[in-house]
mmCIF file of C-alpha atoms in Angstrom:
data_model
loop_
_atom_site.group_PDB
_atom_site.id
_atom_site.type_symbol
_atom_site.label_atom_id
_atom_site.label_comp_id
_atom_site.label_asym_id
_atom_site.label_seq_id
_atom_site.Cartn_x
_atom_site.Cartn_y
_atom_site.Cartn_z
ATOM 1 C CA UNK A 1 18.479 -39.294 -86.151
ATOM 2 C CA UNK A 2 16.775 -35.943 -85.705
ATOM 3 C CA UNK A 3 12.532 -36.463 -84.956
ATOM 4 C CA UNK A 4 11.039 -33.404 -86.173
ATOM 5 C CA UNK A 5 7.430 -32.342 -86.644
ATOM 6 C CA UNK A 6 5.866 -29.526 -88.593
ATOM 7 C CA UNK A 7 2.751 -29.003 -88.352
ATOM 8 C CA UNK A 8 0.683 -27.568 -92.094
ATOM 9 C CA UNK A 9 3.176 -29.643 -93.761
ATOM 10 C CA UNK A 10 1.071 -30.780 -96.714
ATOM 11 C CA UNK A 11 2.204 -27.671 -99.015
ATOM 12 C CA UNK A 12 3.701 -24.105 -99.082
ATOM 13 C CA UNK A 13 6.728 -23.092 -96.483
ATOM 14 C CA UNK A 14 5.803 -26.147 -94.156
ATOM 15 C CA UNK A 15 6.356 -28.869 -97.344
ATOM 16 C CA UNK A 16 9.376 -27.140 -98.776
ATOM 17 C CA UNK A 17 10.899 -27.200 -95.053
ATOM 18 C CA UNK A 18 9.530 -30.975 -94.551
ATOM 19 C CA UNK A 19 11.230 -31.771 -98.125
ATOM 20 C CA UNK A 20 14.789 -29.719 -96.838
ATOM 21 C CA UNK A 21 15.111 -31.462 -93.529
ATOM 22 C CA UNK A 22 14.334 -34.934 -95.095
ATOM 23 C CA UNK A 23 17.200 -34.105 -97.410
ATOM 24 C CA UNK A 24 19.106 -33.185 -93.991
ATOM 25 C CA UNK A 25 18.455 -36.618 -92.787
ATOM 26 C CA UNK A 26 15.684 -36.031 -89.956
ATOM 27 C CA UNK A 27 12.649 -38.391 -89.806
ATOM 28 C CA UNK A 28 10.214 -35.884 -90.672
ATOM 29 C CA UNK A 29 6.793 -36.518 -89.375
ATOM 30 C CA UNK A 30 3.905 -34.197 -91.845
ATOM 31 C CA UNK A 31 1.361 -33.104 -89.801
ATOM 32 C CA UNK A 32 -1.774 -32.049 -91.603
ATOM 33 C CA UNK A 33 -5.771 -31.745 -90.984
ATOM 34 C CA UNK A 34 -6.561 -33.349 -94.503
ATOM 35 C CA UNK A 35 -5.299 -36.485 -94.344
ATOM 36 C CA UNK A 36 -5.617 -37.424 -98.133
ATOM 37 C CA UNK A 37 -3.262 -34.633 -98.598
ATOM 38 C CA UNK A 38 -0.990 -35.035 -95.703
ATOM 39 C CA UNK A 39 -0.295 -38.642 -96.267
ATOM 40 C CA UNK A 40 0.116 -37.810 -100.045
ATOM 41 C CA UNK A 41 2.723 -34.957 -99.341
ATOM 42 C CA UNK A 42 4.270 -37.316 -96.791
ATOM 43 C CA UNK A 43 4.402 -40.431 -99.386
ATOM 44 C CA UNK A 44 6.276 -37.657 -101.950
ATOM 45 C CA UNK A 45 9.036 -36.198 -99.340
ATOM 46 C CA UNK A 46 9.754 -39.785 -97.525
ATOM 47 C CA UNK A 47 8.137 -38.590 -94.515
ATOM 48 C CA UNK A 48 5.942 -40.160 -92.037
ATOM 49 C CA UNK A 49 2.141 -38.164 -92.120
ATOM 50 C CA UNK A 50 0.158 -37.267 -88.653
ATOM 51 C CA UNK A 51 -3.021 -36.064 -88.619
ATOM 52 C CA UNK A 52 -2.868 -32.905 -86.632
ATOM 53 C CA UNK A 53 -5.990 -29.923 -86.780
ATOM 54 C CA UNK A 54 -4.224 -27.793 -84.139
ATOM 55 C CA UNK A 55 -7.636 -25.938 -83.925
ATOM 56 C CA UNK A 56 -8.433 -29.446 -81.892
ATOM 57 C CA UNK A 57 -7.086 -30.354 -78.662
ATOM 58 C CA UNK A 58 -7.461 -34.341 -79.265
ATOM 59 C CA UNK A 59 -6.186 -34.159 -82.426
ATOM 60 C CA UNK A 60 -3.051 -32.621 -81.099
ATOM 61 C CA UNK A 61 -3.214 -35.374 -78.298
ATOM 62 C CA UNK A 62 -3.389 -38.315 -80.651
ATOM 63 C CA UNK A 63 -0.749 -36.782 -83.098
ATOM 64 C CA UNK A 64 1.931 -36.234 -80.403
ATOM 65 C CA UNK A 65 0.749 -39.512 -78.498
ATOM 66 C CA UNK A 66 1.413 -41.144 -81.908
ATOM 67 C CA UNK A 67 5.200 -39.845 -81.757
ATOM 68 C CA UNK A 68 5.790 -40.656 -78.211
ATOM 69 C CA UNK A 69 4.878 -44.279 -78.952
ATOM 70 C CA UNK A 70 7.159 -44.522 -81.721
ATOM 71 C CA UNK A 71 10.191 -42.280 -81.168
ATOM 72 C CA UNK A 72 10.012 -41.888 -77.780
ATOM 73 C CA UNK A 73 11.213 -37.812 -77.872
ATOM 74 C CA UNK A 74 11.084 -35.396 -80.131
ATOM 75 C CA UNK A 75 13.825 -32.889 -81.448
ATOM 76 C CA UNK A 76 12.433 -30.100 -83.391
ATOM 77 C CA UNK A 77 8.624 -29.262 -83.484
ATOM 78 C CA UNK A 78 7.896 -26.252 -85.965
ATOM 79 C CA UNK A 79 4.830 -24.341 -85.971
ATOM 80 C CA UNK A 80 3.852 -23.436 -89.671
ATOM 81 C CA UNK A 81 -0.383 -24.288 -89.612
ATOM 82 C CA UNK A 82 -1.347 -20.309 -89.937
ATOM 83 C CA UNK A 83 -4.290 -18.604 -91.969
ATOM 84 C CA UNK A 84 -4.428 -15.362 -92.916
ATOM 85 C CA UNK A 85 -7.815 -13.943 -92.120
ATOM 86 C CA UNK A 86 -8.312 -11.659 -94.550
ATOM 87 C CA UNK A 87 -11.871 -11.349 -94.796
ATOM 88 C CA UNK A 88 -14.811 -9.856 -92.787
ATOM 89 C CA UNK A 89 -13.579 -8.503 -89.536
ATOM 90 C CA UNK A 90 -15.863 -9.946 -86.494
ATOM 91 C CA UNK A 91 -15.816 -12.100 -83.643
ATOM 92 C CA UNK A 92 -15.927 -15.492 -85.719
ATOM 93 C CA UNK A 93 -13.221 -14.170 -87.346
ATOM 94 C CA UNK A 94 -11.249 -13.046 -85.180
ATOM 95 C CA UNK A 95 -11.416 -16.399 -82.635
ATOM 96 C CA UNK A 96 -10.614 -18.115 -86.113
ATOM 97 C CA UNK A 97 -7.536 -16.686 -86.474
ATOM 98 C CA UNK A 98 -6.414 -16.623 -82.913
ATOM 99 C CA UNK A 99 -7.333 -20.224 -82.863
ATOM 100 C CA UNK A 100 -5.373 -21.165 -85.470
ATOM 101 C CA UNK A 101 -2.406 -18.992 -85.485
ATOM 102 C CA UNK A 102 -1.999 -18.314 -82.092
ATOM 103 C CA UNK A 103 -3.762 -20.948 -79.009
ATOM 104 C CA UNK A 104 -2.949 -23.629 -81.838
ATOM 105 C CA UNK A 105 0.613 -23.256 -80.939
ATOM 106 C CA UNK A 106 -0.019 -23.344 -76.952
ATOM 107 C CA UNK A 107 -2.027 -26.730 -77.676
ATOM 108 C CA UNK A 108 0.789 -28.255 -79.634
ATOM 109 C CA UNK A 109 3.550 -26.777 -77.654
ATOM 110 C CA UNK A 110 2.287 -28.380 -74.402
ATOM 111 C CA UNK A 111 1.243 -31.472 -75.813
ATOM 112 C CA UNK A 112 4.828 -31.689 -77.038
ATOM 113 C CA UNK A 113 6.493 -30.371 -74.219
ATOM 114 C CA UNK A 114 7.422 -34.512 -72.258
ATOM 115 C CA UNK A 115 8.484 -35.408 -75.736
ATOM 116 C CA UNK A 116 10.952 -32.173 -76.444
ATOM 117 C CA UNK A 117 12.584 -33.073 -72.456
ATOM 118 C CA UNK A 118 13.500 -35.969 -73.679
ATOM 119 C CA UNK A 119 15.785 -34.756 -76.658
ATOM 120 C CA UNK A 120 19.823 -33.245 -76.495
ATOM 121 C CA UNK A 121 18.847 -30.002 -78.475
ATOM 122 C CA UNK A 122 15.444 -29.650 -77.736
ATOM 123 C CA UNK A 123 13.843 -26.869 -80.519
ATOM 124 C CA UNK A 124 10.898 -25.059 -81.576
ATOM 125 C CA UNK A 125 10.572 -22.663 -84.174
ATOM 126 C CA UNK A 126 7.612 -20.734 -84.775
ATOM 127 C CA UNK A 127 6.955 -19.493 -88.667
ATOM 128 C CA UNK A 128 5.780 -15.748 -87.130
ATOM 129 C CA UNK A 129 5.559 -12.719 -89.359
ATOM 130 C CA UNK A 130 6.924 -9.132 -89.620
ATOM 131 C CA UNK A 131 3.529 -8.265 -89.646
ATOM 132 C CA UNK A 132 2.980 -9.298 -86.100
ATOM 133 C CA UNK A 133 6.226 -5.995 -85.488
ATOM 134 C CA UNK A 134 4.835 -3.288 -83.841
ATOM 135 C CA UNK A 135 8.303 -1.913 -85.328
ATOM 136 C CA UNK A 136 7.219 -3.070 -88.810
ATOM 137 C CA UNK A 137 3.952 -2.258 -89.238
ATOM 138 C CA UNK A 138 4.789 1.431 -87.683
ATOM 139 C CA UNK A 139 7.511 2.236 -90.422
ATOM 140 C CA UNK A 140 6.496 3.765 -93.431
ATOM 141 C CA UNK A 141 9.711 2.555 -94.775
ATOM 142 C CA UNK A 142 8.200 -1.221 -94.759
ATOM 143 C CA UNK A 143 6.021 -2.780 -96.926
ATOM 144 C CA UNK A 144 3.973 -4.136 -94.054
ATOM 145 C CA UNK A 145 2.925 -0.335 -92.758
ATOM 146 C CA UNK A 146 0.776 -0.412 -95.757
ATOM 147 C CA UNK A 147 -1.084 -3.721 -95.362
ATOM 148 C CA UNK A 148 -4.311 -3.675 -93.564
ATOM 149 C CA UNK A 149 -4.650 -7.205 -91.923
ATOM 150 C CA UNK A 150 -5.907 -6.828 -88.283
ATOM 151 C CA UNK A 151 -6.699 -10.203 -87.510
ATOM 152 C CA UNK A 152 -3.684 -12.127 -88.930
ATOM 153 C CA UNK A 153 -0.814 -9.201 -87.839
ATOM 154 C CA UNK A 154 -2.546 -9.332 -84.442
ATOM 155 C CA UNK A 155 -2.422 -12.891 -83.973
ATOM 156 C CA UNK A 156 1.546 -13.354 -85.215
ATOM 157 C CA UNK A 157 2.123 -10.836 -82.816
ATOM 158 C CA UNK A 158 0.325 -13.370 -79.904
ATOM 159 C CA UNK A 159 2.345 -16.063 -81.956
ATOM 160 C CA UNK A 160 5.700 -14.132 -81.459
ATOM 161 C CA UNK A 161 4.905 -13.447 -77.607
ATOM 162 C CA UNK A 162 4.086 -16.734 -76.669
ATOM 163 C CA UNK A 163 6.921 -17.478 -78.438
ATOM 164 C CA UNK A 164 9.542 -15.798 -75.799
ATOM 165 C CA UNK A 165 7.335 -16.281 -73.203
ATOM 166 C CA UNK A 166 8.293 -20.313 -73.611
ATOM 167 C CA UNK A 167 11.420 -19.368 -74.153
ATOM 168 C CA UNK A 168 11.479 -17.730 -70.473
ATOM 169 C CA UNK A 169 9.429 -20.898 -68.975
ATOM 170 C CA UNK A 170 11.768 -23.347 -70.321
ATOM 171 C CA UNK A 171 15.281 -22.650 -70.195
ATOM 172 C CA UNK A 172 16.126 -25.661 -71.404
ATOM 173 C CA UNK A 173 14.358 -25.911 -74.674
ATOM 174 C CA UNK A 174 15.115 -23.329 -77.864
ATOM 175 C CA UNK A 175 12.170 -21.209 -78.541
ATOM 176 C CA UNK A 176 12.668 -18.932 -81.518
ATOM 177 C CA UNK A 177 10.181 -17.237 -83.757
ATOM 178 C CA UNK A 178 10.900 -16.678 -87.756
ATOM 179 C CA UNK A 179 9.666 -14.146 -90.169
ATOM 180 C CA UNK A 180 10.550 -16.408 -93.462
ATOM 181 C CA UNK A 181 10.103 -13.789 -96.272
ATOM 182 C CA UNK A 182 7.156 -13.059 -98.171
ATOM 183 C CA UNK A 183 6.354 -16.071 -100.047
ATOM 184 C CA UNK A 184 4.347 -17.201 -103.016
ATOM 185 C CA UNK A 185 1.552 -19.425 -101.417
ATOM 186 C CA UNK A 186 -1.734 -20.229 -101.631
ATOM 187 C CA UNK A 187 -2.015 -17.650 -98.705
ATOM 188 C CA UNK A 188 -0.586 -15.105 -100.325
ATOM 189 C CA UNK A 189 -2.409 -15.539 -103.633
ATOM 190 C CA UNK A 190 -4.567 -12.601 -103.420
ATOM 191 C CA UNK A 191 -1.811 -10.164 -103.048
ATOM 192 C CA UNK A 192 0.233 -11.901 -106.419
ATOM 193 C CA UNK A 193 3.982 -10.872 -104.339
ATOM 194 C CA UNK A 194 6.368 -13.493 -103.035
ATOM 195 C CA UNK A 195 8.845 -15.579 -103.699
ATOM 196 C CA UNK A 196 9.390 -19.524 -103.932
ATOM 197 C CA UNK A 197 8.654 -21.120 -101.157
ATOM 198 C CA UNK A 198 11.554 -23.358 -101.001
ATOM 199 C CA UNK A 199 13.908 -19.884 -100.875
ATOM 200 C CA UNK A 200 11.752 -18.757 -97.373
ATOM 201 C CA UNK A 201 11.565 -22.269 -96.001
ATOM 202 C CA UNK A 202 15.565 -22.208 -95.762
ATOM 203 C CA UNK A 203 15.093 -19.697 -93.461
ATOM 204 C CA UNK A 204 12.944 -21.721 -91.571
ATOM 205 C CA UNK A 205 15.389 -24.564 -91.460
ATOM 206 C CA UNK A 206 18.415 -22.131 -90.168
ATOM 207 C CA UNK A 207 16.348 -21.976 -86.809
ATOM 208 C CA UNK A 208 15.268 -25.745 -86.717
ATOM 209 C CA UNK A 209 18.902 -26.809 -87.126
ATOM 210 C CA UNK A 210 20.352 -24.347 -84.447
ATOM 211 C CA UNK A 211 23.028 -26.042 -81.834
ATOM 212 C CA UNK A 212 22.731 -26.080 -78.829
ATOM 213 C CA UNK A 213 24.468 -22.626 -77.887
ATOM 214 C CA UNK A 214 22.177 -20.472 -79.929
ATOM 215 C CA UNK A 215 19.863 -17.489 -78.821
ATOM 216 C CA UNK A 216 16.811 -18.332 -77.558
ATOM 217 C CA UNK A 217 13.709 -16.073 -77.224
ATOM 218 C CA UNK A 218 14.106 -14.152 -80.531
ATOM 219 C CA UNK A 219 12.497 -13.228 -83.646
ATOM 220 C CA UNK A 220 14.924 -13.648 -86.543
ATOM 221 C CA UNK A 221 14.211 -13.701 -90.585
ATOM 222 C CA UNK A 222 16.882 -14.327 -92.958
ATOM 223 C CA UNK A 223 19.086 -11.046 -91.835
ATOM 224 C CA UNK A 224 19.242 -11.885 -88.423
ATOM 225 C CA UNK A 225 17.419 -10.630 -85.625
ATOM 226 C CA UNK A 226 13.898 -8.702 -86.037
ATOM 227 C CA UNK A 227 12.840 -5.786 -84.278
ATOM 228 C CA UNK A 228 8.860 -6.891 -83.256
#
């Protein structure tokens, strides 16, 4: 049996991947902040809801503390909690969406660190963006040249970094970072563009379901690898 966490699991890309790896046979574990939600959106996918705010370093504690005690390791840990700070640009802001999308993986990641030594195929994907490309956002032949999000294409680019930097630090544990497609969420609302977000959560799953001889250190969406 395959323990695997996600964290912003209650809806979008981090449900639809939840509801693909249930269907895969892992024990899923949903973590969310609202726990209402979380443990409703666990209760529909036959998961197992944590209450995880990676904007809070207990909370991360007590959610991977909680797995420890009853798995004893953990096999896949995905990082999909993101925002998209796409308001005001200013210093609240901007910690906001570093906190979130960025240091929130460094607190979960180390948290969960014991718990992914103690798996056979130890692996972490990060839901990233091709917004966080230097390459991308450079190329007036992409879409994402023409967006103007500072904040949240800055902090997916921290995301992606820290991302391979792990991957360096910890030979033996996958680190990979995914750019799953532009996808019809709550997050992407404004912009009215995406797709379903079960079609951009497969590629999400790809990299969670790796074996053991696969890349490490990358950025990948559905094509293959990503210049960033």
């Amino acid at each position: 049996m395959t323990i695997t966490l996600i964290t912003g699991a209650n809806k979008g890309i981090g449900y639809e991947t939840a509801k693909q790896l249930v269907e895969q046979g892992h024990t899923v574990y949903v973590g969310a902040r609202d726990t209402v939600r979380g443990e409703k959106a666990a209760a529909d996918l036959g998961a197992r809801f944590v209450q995880l705010d990676v904007t809070d370093d207990a909370s991360v504690r007590e959610a991977l503390a909680t797995i420890g005690a009853a798995e004893g390791r953990l096999d896949v840990l995905v990082h999909n909690a993101g925002i998209l700070a796409a308001g005001d640009i200013d210093g609240p802001g901007a910690l906001r969406a570093f906190d979130t999308n960025a240091v929130g993986i460094v607190r979960v990641t180390e948290a969960a660190l014991p718990l992914l030594r103690e798996s056979s195929n130890p692996t972490v994907v990060t839901v990233s963006s091709s917004m966080g490309s230097f390459w991308a956002v450079t190329n007036p032949e992409r879409p994402e040249s023409g967006l103007p999000l500072a904040l949240y294409a800055a902090s997916k680019a921290a995301a992606t970094m820290l991302t391979v930097q792990y991957a360096k630090a910890h030979p033996g544990i996958r680190f990979n970072a995914v750019e799953p497609g532009a996808t019809a969420t709550d997050m992407t609302a404004a912009f009215g563009i995406g797709r379903p977000a079960e079609e951009s959560a497969r590629v999400v799953v790809r990299l969670a379901t790796l074996g053991p001889d696969a890349p490490t250190g990358t950025l990948q969406d559905e094509n293959g690898l990503l210049r960033w």
